[in-house]
C-alpha positions as a LaTeX table, in Angstrom:
\begin{tabular}{lrrr}
\hline
Residue & $x$ (\AA) & $y$ (\AA) & $z$ (\AA) \\
\hline
Met1 & 2.00 & 0.35 & $-1.46$ \\
Ser2 & $-1.56$ & $-0.89$ & $-2.78$ \\
Lys3 & $-2.79$ & $-4.27$ & $-1.97$ \\
Gly4 & $-2.08$ & $-5.77$ & $-5.69$ \\
Lys5 & 1.70 & $-4.30$ & $-5.33$ \\
Asp6 & 2.05 & $-5.85$ & $-1.81$ \\
His7 & 0.81 & $-9.00$ & $-2.95$ \\
Leu8 & 3.24 & $-9.03$ & $-6.12$ \\
Ala9 & 6.22 & $-7.92$ & $-3.82$ \\
Glu10 & 5.44 & $-10.57$ & $-1.60$ \\
Arg11 & 5.51 & $-13.00$ & $-4.51$ \\
Arg12 & 8.59 & $-12.02$ & $-5.97$ \\
Ala13 & 10.37 & $-12.23$ & $-2.43$ \\
Glu14 & 9.08 & $-15.78$ & $-2.14$ \\
Leu15 & 10.55 & $-16.44$ & $-5.57$ \\
Glu16 & 14.05 & $-14.98$ & $-4.91$ \\
Arg17 & 14.19 & $-16.94$ & $-1.51$ \\
Arg18 & 13.15 & $-20.14$ & $-3.54$ \\
Leu19 & 15.79 & $-19.50$ & $-6.25$ \\
Ala20 & 18.67 & $-18.58$ & $-3.81$ \\
Ala21 & 17.86 & $-21.94$ & $-1.96$ \\
Leu22 & 18.64 & $-24.13$ & $-5.06$ \\
Thr23 & 21.88 & $-26.18$ & $-5.17$ \\
Pro24 & 24.02 & $-25.52$ & $-7.88$ \\
Glu25 & 22.90 & $-28.34$ & $-9.87$ \\
Gln26 & 19.19 & $-27.28$ & $-9.72$ \\
Arg27 & 20.45 & $-23.92$ & $-10.77$ \\
Ala28 & 22.05 & $-25.77$ & $-13.84$ \\
Lys29 & 19.11 & $-27.65$ & $-14.74$ \\
Leu30 & 16.87 & $-24.49$ & $-14.40$ \\
Gly31 & 19.20 & $-22.61$ & $-16.35$ \\
Asp32 & 19.12 & $-18.92$ & $-16.76$ \\
Ala33 & 15.43 & $-17.79$ & $-15.32$ \\
Arg34 & 16.04 & $-14.08$ & $-15.95$ \\
Pro35 & 16.24 & $-13.40$ & $-19.59$ \\
Ala36 & 18.29 & $-10.18$ & $-20.66$ \\
Val37 & 14.86 & $-8.69$ & $-21.51$ \\
Ala38 & 13.66 & $-8.90$ & $-17.79$ \\
Ala39 & 17.02 & $-7.16$ & $-16.70$ \\
Arg40 & 16.46 & $-4.02$ & $-19.08$ \\
Gly41 & 12.57 & $-4.00$ & $-19.34$ \\
Ile42 & 10.35 & $-4.38$ & $-22.47$ \\
Glu43 & 11.43 & $-1.96$ & $-25.25$ \\
Pro44 & 8.91 & 0.12 & $-27.27$ \\
Arg45 & 8.33 & $-0.82$ & $-30.70$ \\
Ala46 & 8.63 & 1.81 & $-33.49$ \\
Lys47 & 4.96 & 2.89 & $-34.41$ \\
Asp48 & 5.53 & 2.19 & $-38.06$ \\
Val49 & 6.26 & $-1.52$ & $-37.32$ \\
Ala50 & 3.29 & $-3.87$ & $-38.34$ \\
Val51 & 2.47 & $-6.41$ & $-35.51$ \\
Pro52 & 1.41 & $-9.97$ & $-36.22$ \\
Met53 & $-1.98$ & $-10.88$ & $-35.43$ \\
Ser54 & $-2.39$ & $-13.39$ & $-32.80$ \\
Phe55 & $-4.15$ & $-16.90$ & $-33.43$ \\
Ala56 & $-7.44$ & $-15.76$ & $-32.26$ \\
Gln57 & $-7.31$ & $-12.54$ & $-34.27$ \\
Glu58 & $-6.35$ & $-14.58$ & $-37.48$ \\
Leu59 & $-9.35$ & $-17.10$ & $-36.55$ \\
Leu60 & $-11.79$ & $-13.98$ & $-36.09$ \\
Trp61 & $-10.57$ & $-12.39$ & $-39.64$ \\
Leu62 & $-10.91$ & $-15.79$ & $-41.10$ \\
Leu63 & $-14.77$ & $-16.22$ & $-39.77$ \\
Glu64 & $-15.23$ & $-12.63$ & $-41.20$ \\
Gln65 & $-14.08$ & $-13.33$ & $-44.40$ \\
Ala66 & $-16.01$ & $-16.26$ & $-44.80$ \\
Asn67 & $-19.31$ & $-14.87$ & $-43.41$ \\
Pro68 & $-19.01$ & $-10.71$ & $-43.68$ \\
Gly69 & $-21.17$ & $-9.12$ & $-41.04$ \\
Met70 & $-21.93$ & $-12.42$ & $-39.21$ \\
His71 & $-21.36$ & $-12.02$ & $-35.39$ \\
Gly72 & $-22.40$ & $-15.35$ & $-34.21$ \\
Tyr73 & $-19.25$ & $-16.18$ & $-32.95$ \\
Asn74 & $-19.16$ & $-13.09$ & $-30.48$ \\
Val75 & $-22.87$ & $-13.96$ & $-28.99$ \\
Pro76 & $-22.56$ & $-14.75$ & $-25.33$ \\
Arg77 & $-24.71$ & $-17.82$ & $-24.29$ \\
Thr78 & $-25.89$ & $-18.86$ & $-20.83$ \\
Ala79 & $-27.19$ & $-22.47$ & $-19.92$ \\
Arg80 & $-28.49$ & $-23.94$ & $-16.43$ \\
Leu81 & $-27.50$ & $-27.33$ & $-15.58$ \\
Arg82 & $-29.30$ & $-29.35$ & $-13.04$ \\
Gly83 & $-28.17$ & $-32.47$ & $-11.42$ \\
Ala84 & $-25.19$ & $-33.51$ & $-9.63$ \\
Leu85 & $-21.62$ & $-32.61$ & $-10.87$ \\
Asp86 & $-19.43$ & $-35.08$ & $-12.09$ \\
Val87 & $-16.26$ & $-33.83$ & $-10.96$ \\
Ala88 & $-14.39$ & $-36.66$ & $-12.47$ \\
Ala89 & $-15.69$ & $-35.85$ & $-15.92$ \\
Leu90 & $-14.33$ & $-32.38$ & $-15.56$ \\
Glu91 & $-11.05$ & $-33.06$ & $-14.66$ \\
Arg92 & $-10.50$ & $-35.18$ & $-17.92$ \\
\hline
\end{tabular}
């Protein structure tokens, strides 16, 4: 088994152990943690069915409509920051 699969198996075993340790009241509050889809897997969609765009895709489409050919939204930038790090400000 690969390292990634080992890690996933360990995580799954830990989750199963924790779920088994729940009281009936806790389990009732949690509800059905395993939807029916998980039991049968993800079903492939038909090739002729349109898939809706994500919010990010819609935003990129809108930007392209407003400024055709502009790619400024996709230009990576870097900045060097100097000085003390204000951790509290980052956590806000």
